[in-house]
Amino acid sequence: MIKTILLKNRPVGKPSISDFEFINEETSLISGEGEILIETVYVSVDPYLRGRMNDTKSYIPSFELNQPIQSGIIARVIESKNENFEVGDFVSGMLSWKTKQLSTGEGLLKVDNTKAPLSAYLGILGMTGLTAYLGLNQIGKPVLGETLVVSGAAGAVGSVVGQLGKILGLNVIGIAGTDEKIDLLKTKFGFDAGINYNTSTNIKEDIAKVAPNGVDIYFDNVGGSISDAVLFNINNFARIIICGAISVYNNTELPKSISVQPFLVKKSALMQGFIVFNYAEKYPEAIKHLSGWLAEEKLTYAETIVDGFENIPSAFIDLFDGKNTGKMVVKI
Ligand code: NAP
């Protein structure tokens, strides 16, 4: 049997389980010449998938209604009529939310489960790690001794950004949503300070307390009022990396934000949108550094692993309630 998850409705506000449809097909797939049959092992759920559920133009096409949703997936080759793949190989790529599927192999990368756990190829050795490394270096341009603030700090991207900041000799402050996450930032990931945005009564002042010399780099994963509070603390020539804005992804009306221009002018600061796919030529360099630091134990990572194909939509929805620490992954 093959199980598939389709997008049933375009979510309005926060997605709900009823926006997804589960179908089971009593068919068996047979690979044609040049094809492989693959079985899903791990599924990545990511905040950016929310944008693909809207019917709006973006840097990546919208999902079609009543079609399978796609995300980063690790799969095992269970049948091969393609000379580049053998039965037992593990591959990663943008694949459908299906338990089994056919592929020509195009766009799939082989991953080595003897070098790192398979799930890591969806996280620190996948899009997450690339985003952290390339966003911080290409736009943040860190200089030893500077102060870096990271929002969404205990999440997949944020927890890597903070650690990279420490490797590069920065003073690193993380903003996250629970006291447990703030503890973890300091004990597991080596951040210098953390602010719980849910209990802080004044995030702007709390940042000023832990960054008395101001903020040189802001890695923005969340947008909204948290990012407004950071803007009040930026230094001259600060760099602001707009990686994501999860706090507004479910908004049904345009958010009321402060006007950023006066802050940027006054501080000669740079604010730049970042999309990891625009830096594909730098992936090998990034992976070389990330895997090297992992092997040297200068980098670590956290994962929230949810069990079961049926739980993919709920794991995705839980991202918007901060239920994950580190990378949210579903194990099939
Ligand atoms: P993640 O941080 O692992 O998961 C999402 C986290 O966002 C949650 O754990 C939650 O943590 C926080 N959050 C949820 N709602 C929030 C709200 N209203 N206000 C503040 N924080 C909220 O996800 P990720 O995969 O690492 O992605 C992080 C950001 O990077 C997202 O905005 C994503 O879209 C973006 N991204 C961009 C690129 C790119 O190329 N531009 C690539 C990958 C990811 P708390 O408990 O702390 O609230």
PDB file of N, CA and C in Angstrom, residues 91-154:
ATOM      1  N   VAL A  91      19.080   8.271  -0.497  1.00  0.00           N
ATOM      2  CA  VAL A  91      19.127   9.502  -1.301  1.00  0.00           C
ATOM      3  C   VAL A  91      18.384  10.612  -0.569  1.00  0.00           C
ATOM      4  N   SER A  92      18.740  11.857  -0.894  1.00  0.00           N
ATOM      5  CA  SER A  92      17.978  12.987  -0.364  1.00  0.00           C
ATOM      6  C   SER A  92      17.557  13.860  -1.535  1.00  0.00           C
ATOM      7  N   GLY A  93      16.420  14.505  -1.373  1.00  0.00           N
ATOM      8  CA  GLY A  93      15.945  15.395  -2.428  1.00  0.00           C
ATOM      9  C   GLY A  93      14.576  15.922  -2.105  1.00  0.00           C
ATOM     10  N   MET A  94      14.086  16.785  -2.991  1.00  0.00           N
ATOM     11  CA  MET A  94      12.747  17.346  -2.841  1.00  0.00           C
ATOM     12  C   MET A  94      11.761  16.320  -3.392  1.00  0.00           C
ATOM     13  N   LEU A  95      11.044  15.654  -2.509  1.00  0.00           N
ATOM     14  CA  LEU A  95      10.180  14.538  -2.911  1.00  0.00           C
ATOM     15  C   LEU A  95       8.788  14.713  -2.315  1.00  0.00           C
ATOM     16  N   SER A  96       7.865  13.855  -2.774  1.00  0.00           N
ATOM     17  CA  SER A  96       6.462  13.978  -2.340  1.00  0.00           C
ATOM     18  C   SER A  96       6.231  13.299  -1.003  1.00  0.00           C
ATOM     19  N   TRP A  97       5.219  13.786  -0.282  1.00  0.00           N
ATOM     20  CA  TRP A  97       4.820  13.160   0.973  1.00  0.00           C
ATOM     21  C   TRP A  97       4.070  11.866   0.643  1.00  0.00           C
ATOM     22  N   LYS A  98       4.865  10.815   0.306  1.00  0.00           N
ATOM     23  CA  LYS A  98       4.369   9.499  -0.043  1.00  0.00           C
ATOM     24  C   LYS A  98       5.256   8.476   0.655  1.00  0.00           C
ATOM     25  N   THR A  99       4.703   7.333   0.982  1.00  0.00           N
ATOM     26  CA  THR A  99       5.549   6.310   1.613  1.00  0.00           C
ATOM     27  C   THR A  99       6.501   5.681   0.593  1.00  0.00           C
ATOM     28  N   LYS A 100       6.037   5.562  -0.670  1.00  0.00           N
ATOM     29  CA  LYS A 100       6.912   5.054  -1.742  1.00  0.00           C
ATOM     30  C   LYS A 100       6.666   5.871  -2.998  1.00  0.00           C
ATOM     31  N   GLN A 101       7.684   6.036  -3.833  1.00  0.00           N
ATOM     32  CA  GLN A 101       7.485   6.757  -5.091  1.00  0.00           C
ATOM     33  C   GLN A 101       8.568   6.362  -6.093  1.00  0.00           C
ATOM     34  N   LEU A 102       8.262   6.620  -7.349  1.00  0.00           N
ATOM     35  CA  LEU A 102       9.236   6.369  -8.412  1.00  0.00           C
ATOM     36  C   LEU A 102       9.995   7.656  -8.700  1.00  0.00           C
ATOM     37  N   SER A 103      11.248   7.506  -9.153  1.00  0.00           N
ATOM     38  CA  SER A 103      12.037   8.689  -9.510  1.00  0.00           C
ATOM     39  C   SER A 103      13.004   8.313 -10.624  1.00  0.00           C
ATOM     40  N   THR A 104      13.354   9.311 -11.430  1.00  0.00           N
ATOM     41  CA  THR A 104      14.408   9.072 -12.426  1.00  0.00           C
ATOM     42  C   THR A 104      15.787   9.264 -11.783  1.00  0.00           C
ATOM     43  N   GLY A 105      15.781   9.753 -10.570  1.00  0.00           N
ATOM     44  CA  GLY A 105      17.047  10.030  -9.879  1.00  0.00           C
ATOM     45  C   GLY A 105      17.490  11.474 -10.062  1.00  0.00           C
ATOM     46  N   GLU A 106      16.810  12.190 -10.969  1.00  0.00           N
ATOM     47  CA  GLU A 106      17.196  13.577 -11.222  1.00  0.00           C
ATOM     48  C   GLU A 106      16.963  14.431  -9.962  1.00  0.00           C
ATOM     49  N   GLY A 107      17.968  15.198  -9.591  1.00  0.00           N
ATOM     50  CA  GLY A 107      17.838  16.072  -8.418  1.00  0.00           C
ATOM     51  C   GLY A 107      18.071  15.356  -7.097  1.00  0.00           C
ATOM     52  N   LEU A 108      18.327  14.039  -7.144  1.00  0.00           N
ATOM     53  CA  LEU A 108      18.576  13.312  -5.893  1.00  0.00           C
ATOM     54  C   LEU A 108      20.076  13.217  -5.634  1.00  0.00           C
ATOM     55  N   LEU A 109      20.439  13.330  -4.368  1.00  0.00           N
ATOM     56  CA  LEU A 109      21.836  13.179  -3.976  1.00  0.00           C
ATOM     57  C   LEU A 109      21.959  11.932  -3.130  1.00  0.00           C
ATOM     58  N   LYS A 110      23.040  11.170  -3.335  1.00  0.00           N
ATOM     59  CA  LYS A 110      23.250  10.012  -2.447  1.00  0.00           C
ATOM     60  C   LYS A 110      23.762  10.530  -1.113  1.00  0.00           C
ATOM     61  N   VAL A 111      23.284   9.953  -0.007  1.00  0.00           N
ATOM     62  CA  VAL A 111      23.804  10.344   1.304  1.00  0.00           C
ATOM     63  C   VAL A 111      24.391   9.116   1.993  1.00  0.00           C
ATOM     64  N   ASP A 112      25.420   9.374   2.796  1.00  0.00           N
ATOM     65  CA  ASP A 112      26.202   8.291   3.387  1.00  0.00           C
ATOM     66  C   ASP A 112      25.853   8.177   4.868  1.00  0.00           C
ATOM     67  N   ASN A 113      25.150   7.103   5.231  1.00  0.00           N
ATOM     68  CA  ASN A 113      24.719   6.964   6.631  1.00  0.00           C
ATOM     69  C   ASN A 113      25.835   6.451   7.538  1.00  0.00           C
ATOM     70  N   THR A 114      27.020   6.231   6.955  1.00  0.00           N
ATOM     71  CA  THR A 114      28.148   5.853   7.821  1.00  0.00           C
ATOM     72  C   THR A 114      28.888   7.101   8.299  1.00  0.00           C
ATOM     73  N   LYS A 115      28.655   8.237   7.620  1.00  0.00           N
ATOM     74  CA  LYS A 115      29.371   9.470   7.999  1.00  0.00           C
ATOM     75  C   LYS A 115      28.571  10.304   8.996  1.00  0.00           C
ATOM     76  N   ALA A 116      27.247  10.237   8.891  1.00  0.00           N
ATOM     77  CA  ALA A 116      26.384  11.011   9.807  1.00  0.00           C
ATOM     78  C   ALA A 116      25.026  10.328   9.821  1.00  0.00           C
ATOM     79  N   PRO A 117      24.266  10.490  10.905  1.00  0.00           N
ATOM     80  CA  PRO A 117      22.920   9.911  10.915  1.00  0.00           C
ATOM     81  C   PRO A 117      22.103  10.485   9.759  1.00  0.00           C
ATOM     82  N   LEU A 118      21.242   9.665   9.174  1.00  0.00           N
ATOM     83  CA  LEU A 118      20.503  10.088   7.976  1.00  0.00           C
ATOM     84  C   LEU A 118      19.748  11.401   8.176  1.00  0.00           C
ATOM     85  N   SER A 119      19.126  11.560   9.344  1.00  0.00           N
ATOM     86  CA  SER A 119      18.311  12.761   9.579  1.00  0.00           C
ATOM     87  C   SER A 119      19.158  14.036   9.519  1.00  0.00           C
ATOM     88  N   ALA A 120      20.447  13.930   9.808  1.00  0.00           N
ATOM     89  CA  ALA A 120      21.310  15.122   9.789  1.00  0.00           C
ATOM     90  C   ALA A 120      21.376  15.741   8.394  1.00  0.00           C
ATOM     91  N   TYR A 121      21.132  14.910   7.353  1.00  0.00           N
ATOM     92  CA  TYR A 121      21.172  15.437   5.984  1.00  0.00           C
ATOM     93  C   TYR A 121      19.943  16.295   5.661  1.00  0.00           C
ATOM     94  N   LEU A 122      18.963  16.302   6.573  1.00  0.00           N
ATOM     95  CA  LEU A 122      17.837  17.237   6.418  1.00  0.00           C
ATOM     96  C   LEU A 122      18.054  18.465   7.294  1.00  0.00           C
ATOM     97  N   GLY A 123      19.049  18.396   8.172  1.00  0.00           N
ATOM     98  CA  GLY A 123      19.269  19.474   9.131  1.00  0.00           C
ATOM     99  C   GLY A 123      20.620  20.113   8.937  1.00  0.00           C
ATOM    100  N   ILE A 124      21.509  19.818   9.866  1.00  0.00           N
ATOM    101  CA  ILE A 124      22.788  20.540   9.881  1.00  0.00           C
ATOM    102  C   ILE A 124      23.623  20.286   8.617  1.00  0.00           C
ATOM    103  N   LEU A 125      23.471  19.114   7.991  1.00  0.00           N
ATOM    104  CA  LEU A 125      24.202  18.849   6.734  1.00  0.00           C
ATOM    105  C   LEU A 125      23.286  18.991   5.519  1.00  0.00           C
ATOM    106  N   GLY A 126      22.135  19.652   5.724  1.00  0.00           N
ATOM    107  CA  GLY A 126      21.197  19.886   4.628  1.00  0.00           C
ATOM    108  C   GLY A 126      20.855  21.369   4.550  1.00  0.00           C
ATOM    109  N   MET A 127      19.611  21.643   4.176  1.00  0.00           N
ATOM    110  CA  MET A 127      19.224  23.042   3.936  1.00  0.00           C
ATOM    111  C   MET A 127      19.421  23.935   5.170  1.00  0.00           C
ATOM    112  N   THR A 128      19.143  23.370   6.338  1.00  0.00           N
ATOM    113  CA  THR A 128      19.268  24.147   7.572  1.00  0.00           C
ATOM    114  C   THR A 128      20.697  24.663   7.790  1.00  0.00           C
ATOM    115  N   GLY A 129      21.651  23.727   7.712  1.00  0.00           N
ATOM    116  CA  GLY A 129      23.046  24.107   7.937  1.00  0.00           C
ATOM    117  C   GLY A 129      23.526  25.077   6.871  1.00  0.00           C
ATOM    118  N   LEU A 130      23.119  24.812   5.618  1.00  0.00           N
ATOM    119  CA  LEU A 130      23.529  25.697   4.513  1.00  0.00           C
ATOM    120  C   LEU A 130      22.989  27.106   4.731  1.00  0.00           C
ATOM    121  N   THR A 131      21.741  27.179   5.177  1.00  0.00           N
ATOM    122  CA  THR A 131      21.106  28.489   5.407  1.00  0.00           C
ATOM    123  C   THR A 131      21.857  29.252   6.490  1.00  0.00           C
ATOM    124  N   ALA A 132      22.165  28.549   7.579  1.00  0.00           N
ATOM    125  CA  ALA A 132      22.858  29.200   8.696  1.00  0.00           C
ATOM    126  C   ALA A 132      24.233  29.703   8.241  1.00  0.00           C
ATOM    127  N   TYR A 133      24.996  28.817   7.618  1.00  0.00           N
ATOM    128  CA  TYR A 133      26.375  29.150   7.234  1.00  0.00           C
ATOM    129  C   TYR A 133      26.408  30.269   6.189  1.00  0.00           C
ATOM    130  N   LEU A 134      25.593  30.105   5.134  1.00  0.00           N
ATOM    131  CA  LEU A 134      25.673  31.054   4.018  1.00  0.00           C
ATOM    132  C   LEU A 134      25.024  32.391   4.377  1.00  0.00           C
ATOM    133  N   GLY A 135      23.912  32.352   5.108  1.00  0.00           N
ATOM    134  CA  GLY A 135      23.279  33.613   5.513  1.00  0.00           C
ATOM    135  C   GLY A 135      24.202  34.424   6.398  1.00  0.00           C
ATOM    136  N   LEU A 136      24.788  33.760   7.379  1.00  0.00           N
ATOM    137  CA  LEU A 136      25.663  34.480   8.323  1.00  0.00           C
ATOM    138  C   LEU A 136      26.893  35.034   7.611  1.00  0.00           C
ATOM    139  N   ASN A 137      27.524  34.209   6.776  1.00  0.00           N
ATOM    140  CA  ASN A 137      28.783  34.654   6.156  1.00  0.00           C
ATOM    141  C   ASN A 137      28.583  35.597   4.979  1.00  0.00           C
ATOM    142  N   GLN A 138      27.623  35.274   4.105  1.00  0.00           N
ATOM    143  CA  GLN A 138      27.480  36.064   2.877  1.00  0.00           C
ATOM    144  C   GLN A 138      26.879  37.444   3.151  1.00  0.00           C
ATOM    145  N   ILE A 139      25.924  37.525   4.068  1.00  0.00           N
ATOM    146  CA  ILE A 139      25.297  38.830   4.331  1.00  0.00           C
ATOM    147  C   ILE A 139      25.798  39.408   5.660  1.00  0.00           C
ATOM    148  N   GLY A 140      25.956  38.530   6.662  1.00  0.00           N
ATOM    149  CA  GLY A 140      26.373  39.008   7.990  1.00  0.00           C
ATOM    150  C   GLY A 140      27.819  39.502   8.011  1.00  0.00           C
ATOM    151  N   LYS A 141      28.676  38.890   7.180  1.00  0.00           N
ATOM    152  CA  LYS A 141      30.102  39.249   7.132  1.00  0.00           C
ATOM    153  C   LYS A 141      30.677  39.495   8.539  1.00  0.00           C
ATOM    154  N   PRO A 142      30.708  38.437   9.349  1.00  0.00           N
ATOM    155  CA  PRO A 142      31.097  38.600  10.755  1.00  0.00           C
ATOM    156  C   PRO A 142      32.560  39.012  10.934  1.00  0.00           C
ATOM    157  N   VAL A 143      32.792  39.836  11.937  1.00  0.00           N
ATOM    158  CA  VAL A 143      34.151  40.258  12.295  1.00  0.00           C
ATOM    159  C   VAL A 143      34.356  39.900  13.771  1.00  0.00           C
ATOM    160  N   LEU A 144      35.503  39.307  14.049  1.00  0.00           N
ATOM    161  CA  LEU A 144      35.842  38.878  15.410  1.00  0.00           C
ATOM    162  C   LEU A 144      35.455  39.934  16.448  1.00  0.00           C
ATOM    163  N   GLY A 145      34.788  39.504  17.500  1.00  0.00           N
ATOM    164  CA  GLY A 145      34.463  40.418  18.605  1.00  0.00           C
ATOM    165  C   GLY A 145      33.117  41.118  18.452  1.00  0.00           C
ATOM    166  N   GLU A 146      32.473  40.986  17.285  1.00  0.00           N
ATOM    167  CA  GLU A 146      31.187  41.663  17.106  1.00  0.00           C
ATOM    168  C   GLU A 146      30.067  40.944  17.862  1.00  0.00           C
ATOM    169  N   THR A 147      28.928  41.642  17.971  1.00  0.00           N
ATOM    170  CA  THR A 147      27.770  41.062  18.659  1.00  0.00           C
ATOM    171  C   THR A 147      26.710  40.638  17.637  1.00  0.00           C
ATOM    172  N   LEU A 148      26.280  39.370  17.771  1.00  0.00           N
ATOM    173  CA  LEU A 148      25.281  38.769  16.878  1.00  0.00           C
ATOM    174  C   LEU A 148      24.032  38.458  17.693  1.00  0.00           C
ATOM    175  N   VAL A 149      22.876  38.883  17.191  1.00  0.00           N
ATOM    176  CA  VAL A 149      21.601  38.465  17.782  1.00  0.00           C
ATOM    177  C   VAL A 149      20.910  37.532  16.791  1.00  0.00           C
ATOM    178  N   VAL A 150      20.378  36.434  17.310  1.00  0.00           N
ATOM    179  CA  VAL A 150      19.676  35.448  16.469  1.00  0.00           C
ATOM    180  C   VAL A 150      18.271  35.279  17.034  1.00  0.00           C
ATOM    181  N   SER A 151      17.246  35.436  16.193  1.00  0.00           N
ATOM    182  CA  SER A 151      15.889  35.098  16.650  1.00  0.00           C
ATOM    183  C   SER A 151      15.558  33.690  16.159  1.00  0.00           C
ATOM    184  N   GLY A 152      14.516  33.081  16.744  1.00  0.00           N
ATOM    185  CA  GLY A 152      14.252  31.660  16.441  1.00  0.00           C
ATOM    186  C   GLY A 152      15.482  30.854  16.811  1.00  0.00           C
ATOM    187  N   ALA A 153      16.147  31.257  17.912  1.00  0.00           N
ATOM    188  CA  ALA A 153      17.512  30.784  18.191  1.00  0.00           C
ATOM    189  C   ALA A 153      17.607  29.304  18.535  1.00  0.00           C
ATOM    190  N   ALA A 154      16.538  28.723  19.077  1.00  0.00           N
ATOM    191  CA  ALA A 154      16.609  27.310  19.456  1.00  0.00           C
ATOM    192  C   ALA A 154      16.076  26.403  18.352  1.00  0.00           C
TER     193      ALA A 154
END
